[in-house]
XYZ file of N, CA and C in Angstrom:
399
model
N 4.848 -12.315 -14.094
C 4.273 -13.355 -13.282
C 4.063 -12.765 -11.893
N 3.254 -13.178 -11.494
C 2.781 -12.344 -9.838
C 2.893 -14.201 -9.074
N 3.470 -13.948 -8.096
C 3.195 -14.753 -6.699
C 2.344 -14.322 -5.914
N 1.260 -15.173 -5.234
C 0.519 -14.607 -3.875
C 0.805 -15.775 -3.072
N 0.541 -15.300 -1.808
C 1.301 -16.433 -0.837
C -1.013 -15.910 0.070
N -1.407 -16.596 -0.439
C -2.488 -16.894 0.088
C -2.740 -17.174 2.052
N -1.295 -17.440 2.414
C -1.606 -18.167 4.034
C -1.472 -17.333 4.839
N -1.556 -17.516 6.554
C -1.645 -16.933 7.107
C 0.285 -16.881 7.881
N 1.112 -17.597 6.832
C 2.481 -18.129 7.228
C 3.344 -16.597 6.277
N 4.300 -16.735 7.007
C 5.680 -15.987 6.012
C 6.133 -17.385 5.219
N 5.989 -16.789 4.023
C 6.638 -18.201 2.850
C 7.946 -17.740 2.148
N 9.331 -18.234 2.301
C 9.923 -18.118 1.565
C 9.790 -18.585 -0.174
N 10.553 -18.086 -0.955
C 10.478 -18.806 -2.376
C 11.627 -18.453 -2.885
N 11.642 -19.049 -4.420
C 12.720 -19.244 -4.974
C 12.316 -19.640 -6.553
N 12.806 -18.805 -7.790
C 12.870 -19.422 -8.940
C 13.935 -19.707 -9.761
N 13.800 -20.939 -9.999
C 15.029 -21.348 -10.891
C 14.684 -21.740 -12.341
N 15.299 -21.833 -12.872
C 15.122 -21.962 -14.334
C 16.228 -23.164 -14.882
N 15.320 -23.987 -16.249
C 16.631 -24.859 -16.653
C 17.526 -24.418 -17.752
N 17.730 -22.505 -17.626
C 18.494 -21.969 -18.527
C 18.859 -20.549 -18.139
N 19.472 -20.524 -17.132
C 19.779 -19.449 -16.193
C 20.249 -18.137 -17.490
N 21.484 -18.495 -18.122
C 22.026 -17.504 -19.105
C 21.154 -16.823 -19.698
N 20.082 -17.184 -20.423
C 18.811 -17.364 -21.195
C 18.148 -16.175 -20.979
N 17.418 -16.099 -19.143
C 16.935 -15.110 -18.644
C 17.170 -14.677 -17.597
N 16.642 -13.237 -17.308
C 17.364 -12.322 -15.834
C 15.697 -12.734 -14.790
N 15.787 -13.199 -14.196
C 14.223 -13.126 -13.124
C 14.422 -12.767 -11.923
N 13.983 -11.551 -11.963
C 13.971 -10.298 -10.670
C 12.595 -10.103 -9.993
N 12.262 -10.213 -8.551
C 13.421 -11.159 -7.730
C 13.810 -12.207 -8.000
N 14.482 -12.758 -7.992
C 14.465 -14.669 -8.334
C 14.422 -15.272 -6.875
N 14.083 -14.332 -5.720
C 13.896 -15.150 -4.682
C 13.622 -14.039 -3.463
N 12.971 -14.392 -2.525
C 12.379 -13.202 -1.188
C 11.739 -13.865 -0.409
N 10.632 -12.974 0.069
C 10.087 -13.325 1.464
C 8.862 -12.785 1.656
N 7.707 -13.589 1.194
C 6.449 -13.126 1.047
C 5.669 -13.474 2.372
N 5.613 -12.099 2.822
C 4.584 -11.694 3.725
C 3.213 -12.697 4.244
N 1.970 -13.008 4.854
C 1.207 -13.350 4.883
C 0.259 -12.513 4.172
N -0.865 -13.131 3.178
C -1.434 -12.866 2.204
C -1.124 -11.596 1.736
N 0.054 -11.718 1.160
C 0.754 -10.780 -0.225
C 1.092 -10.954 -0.832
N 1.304 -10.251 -1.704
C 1.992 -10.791 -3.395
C 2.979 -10.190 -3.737
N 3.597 -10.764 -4.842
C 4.716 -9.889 -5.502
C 5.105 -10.145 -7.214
N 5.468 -9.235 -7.868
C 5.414 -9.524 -8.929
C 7.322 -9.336 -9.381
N 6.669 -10.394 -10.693
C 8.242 -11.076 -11.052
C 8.069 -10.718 -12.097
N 9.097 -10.092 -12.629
C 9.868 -10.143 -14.039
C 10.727 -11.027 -14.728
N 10.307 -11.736 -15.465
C 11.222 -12.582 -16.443
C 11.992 -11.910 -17.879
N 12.555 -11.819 -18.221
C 13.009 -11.131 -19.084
C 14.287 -12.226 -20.207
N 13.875 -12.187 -21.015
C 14.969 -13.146 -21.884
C 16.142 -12.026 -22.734
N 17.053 -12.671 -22.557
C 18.338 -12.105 -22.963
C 18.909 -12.745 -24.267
N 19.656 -11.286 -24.800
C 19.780 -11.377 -26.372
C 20.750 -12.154 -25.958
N 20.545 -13.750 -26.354
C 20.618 -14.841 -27.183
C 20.742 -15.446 -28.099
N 21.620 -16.270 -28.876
C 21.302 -17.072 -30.156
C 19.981 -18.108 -29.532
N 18.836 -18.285 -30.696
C 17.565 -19.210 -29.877
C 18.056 -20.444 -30.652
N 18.430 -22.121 -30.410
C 18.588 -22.866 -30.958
C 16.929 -23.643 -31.002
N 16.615 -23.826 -32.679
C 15.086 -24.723 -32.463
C 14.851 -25.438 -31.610
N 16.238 -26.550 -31.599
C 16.054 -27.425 -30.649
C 15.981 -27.883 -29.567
N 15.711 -26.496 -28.733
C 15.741 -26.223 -27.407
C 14.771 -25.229 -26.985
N 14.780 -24.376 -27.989
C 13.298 -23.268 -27.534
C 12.169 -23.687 -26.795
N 11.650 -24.741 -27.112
C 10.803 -25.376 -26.289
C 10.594 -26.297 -24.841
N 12.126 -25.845 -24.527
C 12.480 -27.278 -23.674
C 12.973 -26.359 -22.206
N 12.817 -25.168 -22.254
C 12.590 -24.325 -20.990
C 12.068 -24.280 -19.957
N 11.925 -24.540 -18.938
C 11.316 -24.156 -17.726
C 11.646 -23.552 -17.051
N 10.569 -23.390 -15.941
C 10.591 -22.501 -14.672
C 10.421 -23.074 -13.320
N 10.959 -23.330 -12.455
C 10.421 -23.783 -10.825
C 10.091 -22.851 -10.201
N 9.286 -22.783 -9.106
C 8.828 -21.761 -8.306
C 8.958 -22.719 -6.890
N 10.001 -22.386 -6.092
C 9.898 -23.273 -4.723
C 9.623 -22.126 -3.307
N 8.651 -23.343 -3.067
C 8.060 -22.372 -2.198
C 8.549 -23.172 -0.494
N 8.616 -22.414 0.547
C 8.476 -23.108 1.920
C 7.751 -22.142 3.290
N 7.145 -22.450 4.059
C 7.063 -21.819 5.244
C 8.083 -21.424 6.084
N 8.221 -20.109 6.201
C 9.546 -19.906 6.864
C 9.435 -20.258 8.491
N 10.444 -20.915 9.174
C 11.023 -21.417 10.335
C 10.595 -20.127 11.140
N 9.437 -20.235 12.125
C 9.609 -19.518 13.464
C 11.083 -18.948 13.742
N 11.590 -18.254 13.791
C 12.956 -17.166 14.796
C 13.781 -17.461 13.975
N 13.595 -17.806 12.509
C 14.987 -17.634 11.955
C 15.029 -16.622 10.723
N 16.120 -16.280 11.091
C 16.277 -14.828 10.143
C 17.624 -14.740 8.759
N 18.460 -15.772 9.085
C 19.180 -16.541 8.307
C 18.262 -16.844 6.866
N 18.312 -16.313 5.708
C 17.027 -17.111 4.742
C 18.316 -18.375 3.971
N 19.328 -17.534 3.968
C 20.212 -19.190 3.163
C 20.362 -19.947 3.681
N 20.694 -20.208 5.103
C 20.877 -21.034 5.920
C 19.028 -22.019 5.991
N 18.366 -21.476 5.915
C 17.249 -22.116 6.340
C 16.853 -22.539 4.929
N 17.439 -22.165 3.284
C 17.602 -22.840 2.196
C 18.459 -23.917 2.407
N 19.404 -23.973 3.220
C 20.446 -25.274 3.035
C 20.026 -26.242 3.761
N 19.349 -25.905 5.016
C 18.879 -26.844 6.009
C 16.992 -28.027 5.688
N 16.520 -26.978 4.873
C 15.430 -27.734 4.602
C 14.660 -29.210 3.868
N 14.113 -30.026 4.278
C 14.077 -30.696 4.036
C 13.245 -30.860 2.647
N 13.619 -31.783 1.378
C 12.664 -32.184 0.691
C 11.516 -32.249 0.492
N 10.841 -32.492 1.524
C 9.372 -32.572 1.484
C 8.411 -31.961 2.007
N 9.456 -30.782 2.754
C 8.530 -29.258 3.112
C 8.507 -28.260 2.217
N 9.420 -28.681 0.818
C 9.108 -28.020 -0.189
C 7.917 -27.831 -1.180
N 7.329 -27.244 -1.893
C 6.333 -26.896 -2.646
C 6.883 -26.049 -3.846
N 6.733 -27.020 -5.189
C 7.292 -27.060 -6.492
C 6.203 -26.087 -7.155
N 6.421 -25.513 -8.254
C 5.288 -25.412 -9.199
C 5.983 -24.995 -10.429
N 5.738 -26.130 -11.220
C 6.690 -26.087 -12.597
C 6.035 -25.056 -13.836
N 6.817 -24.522 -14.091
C 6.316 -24.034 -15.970
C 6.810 -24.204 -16.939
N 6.505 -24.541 -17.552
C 7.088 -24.617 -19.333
C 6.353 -23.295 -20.058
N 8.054 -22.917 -20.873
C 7.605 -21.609 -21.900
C 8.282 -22.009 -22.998
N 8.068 -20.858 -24.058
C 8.154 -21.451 -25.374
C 8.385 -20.091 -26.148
N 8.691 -20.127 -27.097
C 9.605 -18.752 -27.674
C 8.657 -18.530 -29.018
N 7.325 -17.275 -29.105
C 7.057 -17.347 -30.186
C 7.903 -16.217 -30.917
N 7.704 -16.120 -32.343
C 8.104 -15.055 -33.065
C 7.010 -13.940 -33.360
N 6.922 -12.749 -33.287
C 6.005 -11.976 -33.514
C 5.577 -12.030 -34.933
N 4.468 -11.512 -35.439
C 4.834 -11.672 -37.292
C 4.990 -10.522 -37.670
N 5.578 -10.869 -38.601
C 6.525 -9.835 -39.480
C 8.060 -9.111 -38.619
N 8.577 -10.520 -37.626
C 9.504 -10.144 -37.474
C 10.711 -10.549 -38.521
N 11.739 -9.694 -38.097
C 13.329 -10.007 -38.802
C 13.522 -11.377 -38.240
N 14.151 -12.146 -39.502
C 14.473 -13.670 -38.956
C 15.513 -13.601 -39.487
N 16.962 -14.314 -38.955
C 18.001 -14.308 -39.455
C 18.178 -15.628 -40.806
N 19.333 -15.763 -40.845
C 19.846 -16.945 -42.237
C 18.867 -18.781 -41.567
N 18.968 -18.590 -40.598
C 18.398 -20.162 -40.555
C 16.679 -19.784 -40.321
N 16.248 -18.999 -39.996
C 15.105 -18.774 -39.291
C 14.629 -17.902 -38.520
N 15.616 -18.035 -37.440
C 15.337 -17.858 -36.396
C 15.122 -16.633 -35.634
N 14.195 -16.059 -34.943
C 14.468 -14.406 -34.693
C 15.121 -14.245 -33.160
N 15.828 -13.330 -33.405
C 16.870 -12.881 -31.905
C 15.884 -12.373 -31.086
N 16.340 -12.982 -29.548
C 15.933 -13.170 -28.580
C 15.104 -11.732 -27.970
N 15.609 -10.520 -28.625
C 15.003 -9.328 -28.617
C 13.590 -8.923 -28.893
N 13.561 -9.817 -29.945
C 12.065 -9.403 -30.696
C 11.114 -10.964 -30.008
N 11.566 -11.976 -29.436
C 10.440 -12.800 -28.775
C 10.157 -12.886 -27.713
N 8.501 -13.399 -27.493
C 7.673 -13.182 -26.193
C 8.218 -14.921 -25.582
N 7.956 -14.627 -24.450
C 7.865 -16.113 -23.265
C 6.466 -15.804 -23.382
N 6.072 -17.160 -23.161
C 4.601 -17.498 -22.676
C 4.516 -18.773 -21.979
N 3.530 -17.920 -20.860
C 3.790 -19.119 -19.951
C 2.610 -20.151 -20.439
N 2.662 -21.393 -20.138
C 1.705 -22.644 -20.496
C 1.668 -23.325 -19.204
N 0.945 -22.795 -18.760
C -0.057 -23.058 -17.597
C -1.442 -23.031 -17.301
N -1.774 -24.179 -16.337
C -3.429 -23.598 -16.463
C -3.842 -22.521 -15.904
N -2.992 -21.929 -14.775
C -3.413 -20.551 -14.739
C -2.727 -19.940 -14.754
N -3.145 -18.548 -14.954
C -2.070 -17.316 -15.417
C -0.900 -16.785 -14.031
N -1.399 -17.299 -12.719
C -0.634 -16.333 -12.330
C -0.378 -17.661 -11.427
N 1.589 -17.908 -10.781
C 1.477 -19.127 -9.551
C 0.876 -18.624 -8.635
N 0.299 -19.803 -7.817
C 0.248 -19.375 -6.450
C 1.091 -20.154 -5.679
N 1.624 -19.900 -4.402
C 2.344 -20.498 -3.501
C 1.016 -20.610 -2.757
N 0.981 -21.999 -2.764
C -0.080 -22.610 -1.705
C 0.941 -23.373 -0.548
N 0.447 -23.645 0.342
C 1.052 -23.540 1.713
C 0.070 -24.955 2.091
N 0.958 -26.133 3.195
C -0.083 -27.218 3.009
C -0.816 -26.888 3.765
N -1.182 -26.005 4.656
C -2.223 -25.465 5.649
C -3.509 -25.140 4.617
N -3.272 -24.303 3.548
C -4.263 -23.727 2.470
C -4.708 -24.739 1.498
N -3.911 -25.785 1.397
C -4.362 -27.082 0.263
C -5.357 -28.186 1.162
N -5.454 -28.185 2.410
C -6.188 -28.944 2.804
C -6.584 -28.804 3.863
């Protein structure tokens, strides 16, 4: 996944996931420059995959304009308000390759499957409310 921070602002970000154990996402958080990008690795970890959850994964991508003179980035994570945040959700989903090894119920280990993201577009952007309107 690539981030671009399109503005003319320093944007902090941040990704979280609703299955941290699941996967490693490097960076899972930094400090994007004015119009630069950076690319993210998601990576899923050998796992048991339960059916009933494979599908029920996501991703957040939180984005903010970083604070004029502050150099603190956790502190200016703890202090921020709700609604200077900028969300951008994903849902992924666990296919099996074909002709992979499937164990006794089905299911193939977390080794041999792809994430795919289901989004309308391929790559987030951190839009900034200066750039949305």
């Amino acid at each position: 996944m690539q981030l671009t921070n399109p503005s003319e602002h320093t944007v902090l970000f941040k990704i979280k996931t609703t299955a941290p154990k699941k996967y490693c996402v490097r960076p899972n958080s930094g400090v994007l420059s004015p119009n630069s990008k950076v690319d993210i690795a998601i990576t899923p970890q050998p796992v048991h995959v339960d059916n009933t959850e494979k599908h029920k994964h996501k991703f957040m991508v939180q984005s903010v304009i970083a604070p004029e003179g502050k150099t603190n980035i956790d502190q200016v994570w703890k202090e921020i308000s709700p609604d200077q945040l900028m969300d951008y959700k994903l849902k992924c989903v666990f296919e099996s390759p074909r002709g992979a090894n499937q164990n006794d119920s089905g299911d193939t280990a977390a080794p041999t499957e792809i994430i795919k993201k289901r989004a309308p577009a391929e790559d987030a952007k951190l839009l900034t409310k200066d750039a949305e309107g």
